[in-house]
């Protein structure tokens, strides 16, 4: 329990942590928002663009466990601040890349920074709220993070259509993002307090801590061994291996909308221009992200209510409903609606409704359930390993979309995307997207079923360890 005197300081800390989440999502959405311009600059195909996302996600997955160990043993605001500044420099490196290889290396380094920040942020939120409110807390985290994704995506897509300060707009967007991220990282490092207590070690204790370093790492690996044996953790990670595929594949949404193109038409003496193109695509992706943001908050609230009524199954039922609904929405968006520029509003309504429904799982089930099945001191590690396992596998989704579009559905290499788009390429890309979304959503839904048996056992098992850990924290 956090002392009352910490109330206002913790509020400021939560505000800054949420700002870090905003910048993290904005940074993740930046490159997909300018796929078209990056493809033209480096003469890259959809599969090569997907490889950029794959490289970043794979490196992020590999480094997540090490980042989890850092957050277990050291002050989390310092870890989050360090990771934020780290990814800021790698984001700036993308802006100055002169070829595809340099861009790929920069994205790989970017994955290290994200690996450091995300698990520490999630465990920080879990430790800052009581059990009954964690769903809404994670919903808010997803909401504000999605706002960052919306802002980053829309700003980058619109900037990409212009030349700013003598450089292509997409490069300027990366530089701007790097500066903002570095500033937020500095604020987190300086002003955020850790709810579990602890701060930077005094110099008199530093030598003692360094001598204890081998024991620290041994204890950390012992924690890893205990976590991976938790059956609920195994099952949530299992569903996440395929459940993350659709979200990784969605990085192609902006490029797909731009391929649909713009179309002008005349009504009496007035000339109308439909809203696809740079701004239209940015608005559609922004609307979808907004739906995801409020959907995560809605899902977190529904998950909390369901957990109060059905403690051992409510969250699981909510997650299964949300993942199942991804199937009909994917079909409607990618197959049901004709891919015509004149249907911008139909796409907009579909994307908002889709985002509101399919975005519940992390907030309503996964993150709160993780917090229930391990002691507080191990929460950062369980979030880190979740990111590692899910990220490593789902990273394949983006290049697979490109490969399917090119090799199976007839996407032509070297096509220059103009303002009027390319109908054939849009259809080919949408078919690849559908394959990487509908099938994984269905498998994800089924993968939650064994949790009805394991979650009840696992959530009761660590309670004694939790109370012991809570009593040992010194504020």
Short mmCIF file of C-alpha atoms in Angstrom, two decimals:
data_model
loop_
_atom_site.label_atom_id
_atom_site.label_comp_id
_atom_site.label_asym_id
_atom_site.label_seq_id
_atom_site.Cartn_x
_atom_site.Cartn_y
_atom_site.Cartn_z
CA UNK A 1 0.00 0.00 0.00
CA UNK A 2 1.32 3.44 -0.94
CA UNK A 3 1.41 6.10 1.80
CA UNK A 4 -1.01 9.01 1.46
CA UNK A 5 1.84 11.50 1.27
CA UNK A 6 2.79 9.93 -2.01
CA UNK A 7 -0.61 10.66 -3.55
CA UNK A 8 0.19 13.82 -5.51
CA UNK A 9 3.69 12.65 -6.42
CA UNK A 10 2.32 9.35 -7.71
CA UNK A 11 -0.27 11.23 -9.78
CA UNK A 12 2.51 13.19 -11.46
CA UNK A 13 4.44 9.98 -11.94
CA UNK A 14 1.48 8.26 -13.60
CA UNK A 15 1.03 11.28 -15.86
CA UNK A 16 4.64 11.09 -17.02
CA UNK A 17 4.50 7.31 -17.42
CA UNK A 18 1.47 7.74 -19.65
CA UNK A 19 3.35 10.38 -21.63
CA UNK A 20 6.10 7.81 -22.16
CA UNK A 21 3.44 5.35 -23.37
CA UNK A 22 2.18 7.99 -25.80
CA UNK A 23 5.65 8.46 -27.25
CA UNK A 24 6.22 4.69 -27.44
CA UNK A 25 3.08 4.16 -29.54
CA UNK A 26 3.84 7.21 -31.65
CA UNK A 27 7.31 5.87 -32.37
CA UNK A 28 5.97 2.42 -33.31
CA UNK A 29 3.42 3.91 -35.72
CA UNK A 30 5.86 6.29 -37.39
CA UNK A 31 7.46 3.98 -39.95
CA UNK A 32 4.25 2.24 -41.14
CA UNK A 33 2.71 5.68 -41.67
CA UNK A 34 5.39 6.51 -44.26
CA UNK A 35 5.82 3.08 -45.89
CA UNK A 36 4.93 4.60 -49.26
CA UNK A 37 7.67 7.24 -49.09
CA UNK A 38 10.24 4.83 -47.65
CA UNK A 39 9.47 2.36 -50.43
CA UNK A 40 10.02 5.03 -53.06
CA UNK A 41 13.18 6.38 -51.38
CA UNK A 42 14.89 3.01 -50.97
CA UNK A 43 13.10 1.15 -53.83
CA UNK A 44 11.66 -1.34 -51.33
CA UNK A 45 8.92 -3.93 -51.92
CA UNK A 46 6.10 -4.72 -49.42
CA UNK A 47 8.00 -7.77 -48.14
CA UNK A 48 11.10 -5.62 -47.55
CA UNK A 49 8.99 -3.01 -45.75
CA UNK A 50 7.57 -5.79 -43.61
CA UNK A 51 11.12 -6.90 -42.88
CA UNK A 52 11.79 -3.52 -41.24
CA UNK A 53 8.95 -4.15 -38.81
CA UNK A 54 10.11 -7.74 -38.36
CA UNK A 55 13.67 -6.68 -37.49
CA UNK A 56 12.53 -4.14 -34.91
CA UNK A 57 10.03 -6.56 -33.31
CA UNK A 58 12.50 -9.46 -33.25
CA UNK A 59 15.24 -7.43 -31.56
CA UNK A 60 12.67 -6.08 -29.12
CA UNK A 61 11.60 -9.63 -28.27
CA UNK A 62 15.17 -10.82 -27.78
CA UNK A 63 16.08 -7.98 -25.41
CA UNK A 64 12.81 -7.92 -23.41
CA UNK A 65 13.89 -10.51 -20.79
CA UNK A 66 17.14 -8.64 -20.06
CA UNK A 67 15.13 -5.42 -19.76
CA UNK A 68 12.80 -7.20 -17.35
CA UNK A 69 15.74 -8.15 -15.14
CA UNK A 70 16.89 -4.53 -15.09
CA UNK A 71 13.45 -3.36 -13.99
CA UNK A 72 13.24 -6.03 -11.29
CA UNK A 73 16.45 -4.91 -9.64
CA UNK A 74 16.72 -1.21 -10.36
CA UNK A 75 14.64 1.94 -10.23
CA UNK A 76 12.01 1.65 -12.97
CA UNK A 77 11.77 5.38 -13.80
CA UNK A 78 15.51 5.35 -14.52
CA UNK A 79 15.10 2.26 -16.71
CA UNK A 80 12.14 3.79 -18.59
CA UNK A 81 13.95 7.10 -19.06
CA UNK A 82 17.04 5.34 -20.35
CA UNK A 83 15.03 3.26 -22.82
CA UNK A 84 13.11 6.30 -24.07
CA UNK A 85 16.28 8.25 -24.78
CA UNK A 86 17.80 5.14 -26.39
CA UNK A 87 14.97 4.76 -28.89
CA UNK A 88 15.02 8.52 -29.54
CA UNK A 89 18.56 8.33 -30.91
CA UNK A 90 17.72 5.32 -33.07
CA UNK A 91 14.65 7.11 -34.44
CA UNK A 92 16.83 10.05 -35.44
CA UNK A 93 19.18 7.59 -37.16
CA UNK A 94 16.35 6.46 -39.44
CA UNK A 95 15.90 10.06 -40.61
CA UNK A 96 19.52 10.23 -41.73
CA UNK A 97 19.66 6.78 -43.35
CA UNK A 98 20.99 6.88 -46.90
CA UNK A 99 20.06 3.34 -47.92
CA UNK A 100 17.81 0.46 -46.90
CA UNK A 101 20.51 -1.33 -44.89
CA UNK A 102 21.15 1.72 -42.70
CA UNK A 103 17.42 2.08 -42.12
CA UNK A 104 17.19 -1.60 -41.11
CA UNK A 105 20.08 -1.28 -38.63
CA UNK A 106 18.47 1.80 -37.08
CA UNK A 107 15.17 -0.04 -36.64
CA UNK A 108 16.99 -2.92 -34.96
CA UNK A 109 18.53 -0.56 -32.41
CA UNK A 110 15.09 1.01 -31.94
CA UNK A 111 13.81 -2.39 -30.81
CA UNK A 112 16.27 -2.39 -27.89
CA UNK A 113 14.87 0.89 -26.56
CA UNK A 114 11.28 -0.32 -26.83
CA UNK A 115 12.24 -3.60 -25.11
CA UNK A 116 13.53 -1.65 -22.13
CA UNK A 117 10.48 0.60 -21.78
CA UNK A 118 7.38 -1.53 -22.34
CA UNK A 119 7.68 -4.20 -19.58
CA UNK A 120 8.76 -1.61 -17.02
CA UNK A 121 5.79 0.61 -17.90
CA UNK A 122 3.29 -2.25 -17.62
CA UNK A 123 4.59 -3.43 -14.24
CA UNK A 124 4.63 0.19 -13.01
CA UNK A 125 0.90 0.45 -13.81
CA UNK A 126 0.15 -2.96 -12.25
CA UNK A 127 1.85 -1.93 -8.99
CA UNK A 128 0.07 1.43 -8.88
CA UNK A 129 -3.50 0.06 -8.72
CA UNK A 130 -5.45 -2.46 -6.68
CA UNK A 131 -6.67 -5.75 -8.18
CA UNK A 132 -10.23 -4.61 -8.95
CA UNK A 133 -9.13 -1.56 -10.92
CA UNK A 134 -6.28 -2.92 -13.03
CA UNK A 135 -8.44 -3.53 -16.09
CA UNK A 136 -9.45 0.13 -16.29
CA UNK A 137 -5.86 1.17 -15.49
CA UNK A 138 -4.47 -0.83 -18.38
CA UNK A 139 -7.35 0.45 -20.50
CA UNK A 140 -6.28 4.02 -19.78
CA UNK A 141 -2.68 3.11 -20.57
CA UNK A 142 -3.78 1.71 -23.93
CA UNK A 143 -6.02 4.73 -24.51
CA UNK A 144 -3.32 7.33 -24.02
CA UNK A 145 -0.82 5.17 -25.89
CA UNK A 146 -3.21 4.94 -28.81
CA UNK A 147 -3.55 8.70 -28.81
CA UNK A 148 0.20 8.82 -29.34
CA UNK A 149 -0.13 6.31 -32.15
CA UNK A 150 -2.85 8.41 -33.74
CA UNK A 151 -0.82 11.59 -33.48
CA UNK A 152 2.38 10.00 -34.72
CA UNK A 153 0.70 8.22 -37.61
CA UNK A 154 -1.42 11.14 -38.80
CA UNK A 155 1.36 13.72 -38.43
CA UNK A 156 3.90 11.55 -40.25
CA UNK A 157 1.50 10.64 -43.08
CA UNK A 158 0.55 14.28 -43.66
CA UNK A 159 4.15 15.56 -43.34
CA UNK A 160 5.26 12.94 -45.86
CA UNK A 161 3.43 14.81 -48.59
CA UNK A 162 5.56 17.94 -48.15
CA UNK A 163 9.16 19.11 -47.98
CA UNK A 164 10.00 20.65 -44.60
CA UNK A 165 13.17 22.56 -43.70
CA UNK A 166 14.75 21.48 -46.96
CA UNK A 167 14.26 17.75 -46.38
CA UNK A 168 11.55 15.20 -47.23
CA UNK A 169 8.66 15.41 -44.81
CA UNK A 170 8.98 11.81 -43.64
CA UNK A 171 12.59 12.41 -42.52
CA UNK A 172 11.58 15.57 -40.65
CA UNK A 173 8.85 13.58 -38.84
CA UNK A 174 11.45 11.13 -37.52
CA UNK A 175 13.70 13.93 -36.26
CA UNK A 176 10.79 15.65 -34.52
CA UNK A 177 9.75 12.37 -32.87
CA UNK A 178 13.32 11.79 -31.66
CA UNK A 179 13.48 15.20 -29.98
CA UNK A 180 10.12 14.79 -28.24
CA UNK A 181 10.97 11.26 -27.07
CA UNK A 182 14.30 12.37 -25.60
CA UNK A 183 12.58 15.18 -23.68
CA UNK A 184 9.91 12.85 -22.24
CA UNK A 185 12.61 10.34 -21.28
CA UNK A 186 14.47 13.03 -19.36
CA UNK A 187 11.27 14.05 -17.53
CA UNK A 188 10.55 10.44 -16.52
CA UNK A 189 14.08 9.94 -15.24
CA UNK A 190 14.01 13.14 -13.18
CA UNK A 191 10.50 13.31 -11.71
CA UNK A 192 8.85 9.86 -11.59
CA UNK A 193 8.80 7.86 -8.35
CA UNK A 194 8.55 4.08 -8.23
CA UNK A 195 5.43 2.82 -6.34
CA UNK A 196 7.35 -0.16 -4.99
CA UNK A 197 9.88 2.21 -3.42
CA UNK A 198 13.56 2.57 -4.02
CA UNK A 199 15.55 5.14 -5.92
CA UNK A 200 19.05 5.58 -7.20
CA UNK A 201 21.52 3.92 -4.89
CA UNK A 202 23.56 6.16 -2.59
CA UNK A 203 27.26 6.10 -3.36
CA UNK A 204 27.95 4.33 -0.05
CA UNK A 205 25.77 1.40 -1.15
CA UNK A 206 26.98 1.19 -4.73
CA UNK A 207 30.01 -0.95 -3.94
CA UNK A 208 27.90 -3.36 -1.89
CA UNK A 209 25.38 -3.64 -4.69
CA UNK A 210 28.07 -4.37 -7.26
CA UNK A 211 29.47 -7.16 -5.07
CA UNK A 212 26.00 -8.66 -4.86
CA UNK A 213 25.57 -8.56 -8.64
CA UNK A 214 26.10 -12.32 -9.20
CA UNK A 215 23.41 -13.08 -6.60
CA UNK A 216 21.08 -10.57 -8.25
CA UNK A 217 21.35 -12.26 -11.61
CA UNK A 218 21.00 -15.71 -10.03
CA UNK A 219 17.81 -14.60 -8.27
CA UNK A 220 16.55 -13.11 -11.53
CA UNK A 221 17.04 -16.35 -13.42
CA UNK A 222 15.32 -18.20 -10.58
CA UNK A 223 12.37 -15.84 -11.03
CA UNK A 224 12.38 -16.55 -14.76
CA UNK A 225 12.28 -20.28 -14.08
CA UNK A 226 9.30 -19.86 -11.75
CA UNK A 227 7.39 -17.63 -14.14
CA UNK A 228 7.65 -19.85 -17.21
CA UNK A 229 6.24 -22.74 -15.15
CA UNK A 230 2.99 -20.89 -14.43
CA UNK A 231 0.38 -22.58 -16.63
CA UNK A 232 -1.74 -19.44 -17.02
CA UNK A 233 1.31 -17.56 -18.25
CA UNK A 234 2.02 -20.33 -20.76
CA UNK A 235 -1.52 -20.27 -22.13
CA UNK A 236 -1.75 -16.47 -22.41
CA UNK A 237 1.56 -16.44 -24.25
CA UNK A 238 0.31 -19.26 -26.49
CA UNK A 239 -2.72 -17.27 -27.57
CA UNK A 240 -0.55 -14.21 -27.96
CA UNK A 241 1.77 -15.98 -30.39
CA UNK A 242 -1.01 -15.97 -32.96
CA UNK A 243 -3.18 -13.23 -31.44
CA UNK A 244 -0.46 -10.66 -32.10
CA UNK A 245 -0.26 -11.55 -35.81
CA UNK A 246 -3.22 -9.35 -36.88
CA UNK A 247 -1.89 -6.31 -35.02
CA UNK A 248 1.53 -6.66 -36.61
CA UNK A 249 -0.03 -7.12 -40.05
CA UNK A 250 -2.05 -3.92 -39.63
CA UNK A 251 1.08 -1.83 -40.17
CA UNK A 252 0.15 -2.03 -43.87
CA UNK A 253 -3.19 -0.25 -43.42
CA UNK A 254 -1.88 3.19 -44.39
CA UNK A 255 -0.19 1.89 -47.53
CA UNK A 256 -3.32 -0.10 -48.45
CA UNK A 257 -5.53 2.98 -48.19
CA UNK A 258 -3.09 4.96 -50.30
CA UNK A 259 -3.20 2.21 -52.94
CA UNK A 260 -6.98 2.59 -53.13
CA UNK A 261 -6.24 6.15 -54.27
CA UNK A 262 -8.25 9.32 -54.81
CA UNK A 263 -11.05 9.93 -57.28
CA UNK A 264 -12.55 13.26 -58.33
CA UNK A 265 -16.10 13.48 -59.63
CA UNK A 266 -18.46 16.23 -60.75
CA UNK A 267 -21.90 16.94 -59.35
CA UNK A 268 -23.55 19.71 -61.41
CA UNK A 269 -20.94 22.52 -61.36
CA UNK A 270 -19.06 21.34 -58.26
CA UNK A 271 -15.99 19.09 -58.32
CA UNK A 272 -15.56 16.72 -55.37
CA UNK A 273 -12.44 14.79 -54.32
CA UNK A 274 -12.82 11.70 -52.18
CA UNK A 275 -10.68 11.49 -49.08
CA UNK A 276 -8.20 8.75 -49.87
CA UNK A 277 -4.59 9.78 -50.41
CA UNK A 278 -2.16 11.07 -47.76
CA UNK A 279 -4.70 12.92 -45.62
CA UNK A 280 -7.51 10.45 -46.18
CA UNK A 281 -5.35 7.48 -45.26
CA UNK A 282 -4.06 9.31 -42.18
CA UNK A 283 -7.61 10.06 -41.06
CA UNK A 284 -8.73 6.44 -41.53
CA UNK A 285 -5.81 5.04 -39.55
CA UNK A 286 -6.40 7.72 -36.92
CA UNK A 287 -10.07 6.75 -36.61
CA UNK A 288 -9.14 3.08 -36.25
CA UNK A 289 -6.57 3.92 -33.59
CA UNK A 290 -9.15 6.07 -31.80
CA UNK A 291 -11.54 3.12 -31.82
CA UNK A 292 -8.78 0.93 -30.39
CA UNK A 293 -8.04 3.50 -27.70
CA UNK A 294 -11.59 3.76 -26.39
CA UNK A 295 -12.13 0.07 -27.04
CA UNK A 296 -9.24 -0.81 -24.72
CA UNK A 297 -10.71 1.41 -22.01
CA UNK A 298 -14.17 -0.08 -22.57
CA UNK A 299 -12.73 -3.58 -22.54
CA UNK A 300 -10.80 -2.91 -19.34
CA UNK A 301 -13.97 -1.69 -17.62
CA UNK A 302 -16.04 -4.62 -18.90
CA UNK A 303 -13.29 -7.02 -17.81
CA UNK A 304 -13.30 -5.56 -14.28
CA UNK A 305 -17.10 -5.87 -14.05
CA UNK A 306 -17.04 -9.42 -15.38
CA UNK A 307 -14.24 -10.36 -12.95
CA UNK A 308 -16.28 -9.10 -9.99
CA UNK A 309 -19.23 -11.27 -11.01
CA UNK A 310 -17.28 -14.25 -12.33
CA UNK A 311 -13.81 -14.05 -10.70
CA UNK A 312 -12.42 -17.14 -12.41
CA UNK A 313 -13.90 -16.80 -15.89
CA UNK A 314 -15.22 -13.27 -16.53
CA UNK A 315 -12.02 -11.87 -18.05
CA UNK A 316 -11.56 -14.95 -20.24
CA UNK A 317 -15.08 -14.67 -21.69
CA UNK A 318 -14.53 -11.02 -22.56
CA UNK A 319 -11.24 -11.81 -24.30
CA UNK A 320 -12.78 -14.61 -26.35
CA UNK A 321 -15.63 -12.39 -27.50
CA UNK A 322 -13.24 -9.64 -28.56
CA UNK A 323 -10.88 -11.93 -30.47
CA UNK A 324 -13.73 -13.78 -32.20
CA UNK A 325 -15.23 -10.51 -33.45
CA UNK A 326 -11.97 -9.87 -35.29
CA UNK A 327 -13.02 -12.47 -37.88
CA UNK A 328 -16.24 -10.84 -39.20
CA UNK A 329 -14.75 -7.37 -38.99
CA UNK A 330 -11.68 -8.45 -40.97
CA UNK A 331 -13.91 -9.96 -43.64
CA UNK A 332 -16.09 -6.85 -43.86
CA UNK A 333 -13.16 -4.46 -44.06
CA UNK A 334 -10.94 -6.40 -46.46
CA UNK A 335 -13.47 -8.39 -48.53
CA UNK A 336 -16.99 -7.13 -47.94
CA UNK A 337 -16.48 -3.45 -48.79
CA UNK A 338 -15.61 -2.69 -52.44
CA UNK A 339 -12.18 -1.10 -52.59
CA UNK A 340 -13.37 2.11 -54.22
CA UNK A 341 -12.28 5.66 -53.35
CA UNK A 342 -15.89 6.77 -53.07
CA UNK A 343 -16.51 4.58 -50.01
CA UNK A 344 -14.30 6.50 -47.57
CA UNK A 345 -17.12 6.97 -45.05
CA UNK A 346 -18.04 3.28 -45.13
CA UNK A 347 -14.42 2.39 -44.37
CA UNK A 348 -14.37 5.00 -41.59
CA UNK A 349 -17.46 3.63 -39.82
CA UNK A 350 -16.22 0.05 -40.15
CA UNK A 351 -12.79 0.90 -38.73
CA UNK A 352 -14.22 2.76 -35.72
CA UNK A 353 -16.59 -0.09 -34.83
CA UNK A 354 -13.85 -2.65 -35.41
CA UNK A 355 -11.43 -0.80 -33.16
CA UNK A 356 -14.01 -0.53 -30.37
CA UNK A 357 -14.61 -4.29 -30.27
CA UNK A 358 -11.38 -6.13 -31.12
CA UNK A 359 -9.04 -4.23 -28.79
CA UNK A 360 -10.10 -5.58 -25.39
CA UNK A 361 -7.74 -8.48 -24.75
CA UNK A 362 -4.70 -6.79 -23.21
CA UNK A 363 -6.70 -4.53 -20.89
CA UNK A 364 -9.59 -6.83 -19.99
CA UNK A 365 -7.68 -10.08 -19.57
CA UNK A 366 -3.98 -10.54 -20.35
CA UNK A 367 -2.33 -7.80 -18.28
CA UNK A 368 -4.63 -8.03 -15.21
CA UNK A 369 -4.39 -11.84 -15.23
CA UNK A 370 -0.60 -11.66 -15.39
CA UNK A 371 -0.65 -9.43 -12.31
CA UNK A 372 -2.85 -11.98 -10.50
CA UNK A 373 -0.69 -15.05 -11.01
CA UNK A 374 2.77 -13.85 -9.92
CA UNK A 375 4.07 -11.95 -6.86
CA UNK A 376 4.49 -8.17 -7.36
CA UNK A 377 8.28 -8.34 -7.49
CA UNK A 378 8.07 -10.60 -10.55
CA UNK A 379 5.51 -8.61 -12.53
CA UNK A 380 8.01 -6.79 -14.70
CA UNK A 381 9.57 -10.11 -15.64
CA UNK A 382 6.26 -11.69 -16.65
CA UNK A 383 5.43 -8.71 -18.89
CA UNK A 384 8.93 -8.85 -20.34
CA UNK A 385 8.69 -12.53 -21.20
CA UNK A 386 5.23 -12.06 -22.66
CA UNK A 387 6.65 -9.42 -24.99
CA UNK A 388 9.60 -11.67 -25.80
CA UNK A 389 7.62 -14.75 -26.78
CA UNK A 390 4.77 -12.93 -28.53
CA UNK A 391 6.99 -10.37 -30.22
CA UNK A 392 9.43 -12.91 -31.63
CA UNK A 393 6.69 -14.96 -33.27
CA UNK A 394 4.29 -12.24 -34.37
CA UNK A 395 7.13 -10.26 -35.95
CA UNK A 396 6.82 -12.61 -38.92
CA UNK A 397 3.35 -11.30 -39.77
CA UNK A 398 4.47 -8.11 -41.53
CA UNK A 399 6.88 -9.73 -44.02
CA UNK A 400 4.40 -12.60 -44.56
CA UNK A 401 1.74 -10.08 -45.63
CA UNK A 402 4.16 -8.72 -48.21
CA UNK A 403 5.20 -12.19 -49.39
CA UNK A 404 1.59 -13.33 -49.79
CA UNK A 405 0.65 -10.13 -51.62
CA UNK A 406 3.60 -10.49 -54.03
CA UNK A 407 3.86 -14.26 -54.52
CA UNK A 408 0.24 -15.40 -54.21
CA UNK A 409 -2.09 -12.48 -54.94
CA UNK A 410 -0.16 -10.72 -57.71
CA UNK A 411 1.25 -7.52 -56.20
CA UNK A 412 3.62 -6.13 -58.85
CA UNK A 413 7.11 -5.18 -57.72
CA UNK A 414 8.29 -1.68 -58.52
CA UNK A 415 4.83 -0.10 -58.74
CA UNK A 416 4.94 3.63 -57.95
CA UNK A 417 1.97 4.64 -55.80
CA UNK A 418 0.46 7.81 -57.23
CA UNK A 419 -2.42 9.87 -55.92
CA UNK A 420 -4.91 7.82 -57.98
CA UNK A 421 -3.60 4.61 -56.39
CA UNK A 422 -3.49 1.15 -57.94
CA UNK A 423 -6.60 -1.02 -57.64
CA UNK A 424 -4.83 -4.30 -58.49
CA UNK A 425 -2.16 -3.76 -55.86
CA UNK A 426 -4.73 -2.66 -53.28
CA UNK A 427 -6.71 -5.87 -53.74
CA UNK A 428 -3.56 -8.03 -53.61
CA UNK A 429 -2.42 -6.37 -50.38
CA UNK A 430 -5.87 -6.69 -48.80
CA UNK A 431 -5.90 -10.44 -49.51
CA UNK A 432 -2.55 -10.84 -47.80
CA UNK A 433 -3.81 -8.81 -44.85
CA UNK A 434 -6.96 -10.92 -44.53
CA UNK A 435 -4.96 -14.16 -44.38
CA UNK A 436 -2.79 -12.75 -41.58
CA UNK A 437 -5.78 -11.40 -39.60
CA UNK A 438 -8.88 -13.63 -39.75
CA UNK A 439 -7.20 -17.00 -39.19
CA UNK A 440 -5.03 -15.83 -36.23
CA UNK A 441 -8.06 -14.15 -34.62
CA UNK A 442 -9.90 -17.49 -34.67
CA UNK A 443 -6.97 -19.47 -33.24
CA UNK A 444 -6.49 -16.81 -30.56
CA UNK A 445 -10.12 -17.15 -29.46
CA UNK A 446 -9.82 -20.93 -29.10
CA UNK A 447 -6.50 -20.66 -27.25
CA UNK A 448 -8.15 -18.91 -24.30
CA UNK A 449 -10.36 -21.94 -23.51
CA UNK A 450 -7.93 -23.90 -21.24
CA UNK A 451 -7.63 -20.82 -19.01
CA UNK A 452 -11.05 -21.63 -17.53
CA UNK A 453 -9.27 -24.44 -15.69
CA UNK A 454 -5.83 -23.02 -14.93
CA UNK A 455 -6.52 -19.40 -14.00
CA UNK A 456 -8.48 -20.23 -10.84
CA UNK A 457 -5.62 -22.36 -9.52
CA UNK A 458 -2.83 -19.95 -10.45
CA UNK A 459 -4.48 -16.78 -9.15
CA UNK A 460 -4.82 -18.28 -5.64
CA UNK A 461 -1.34 -19.79 -5.54
CA UNK A 462 0.81 -16.60 -5.31
CA UNK A 463 -1.31 -14.77 -2.73
CA UNK A 464 0.86 -15.69 0.23
CA UNK A 465 3.95 -14.68 -1.68
CA UNK A 466 2.31 -11.39 -2.61
CA UNK A 467 1.57 -10.45 0.98
CA UNK A 468 5.08 -11.41 2.02
CA UNK A 469 6.53 -9.31 -0.81
CA UNK A 470 4.29 -6.34 0.00
CA UNK A 471 5.32 -6.36 3.64
CA UNK A 472 8.99 -6.33 2.70
CA UNK A 473 8.81 -3.13 0.65
CA UNK A 474 10.29 -0.11 2.42
CA UNK A 475 8.84 3.27 1.46
#
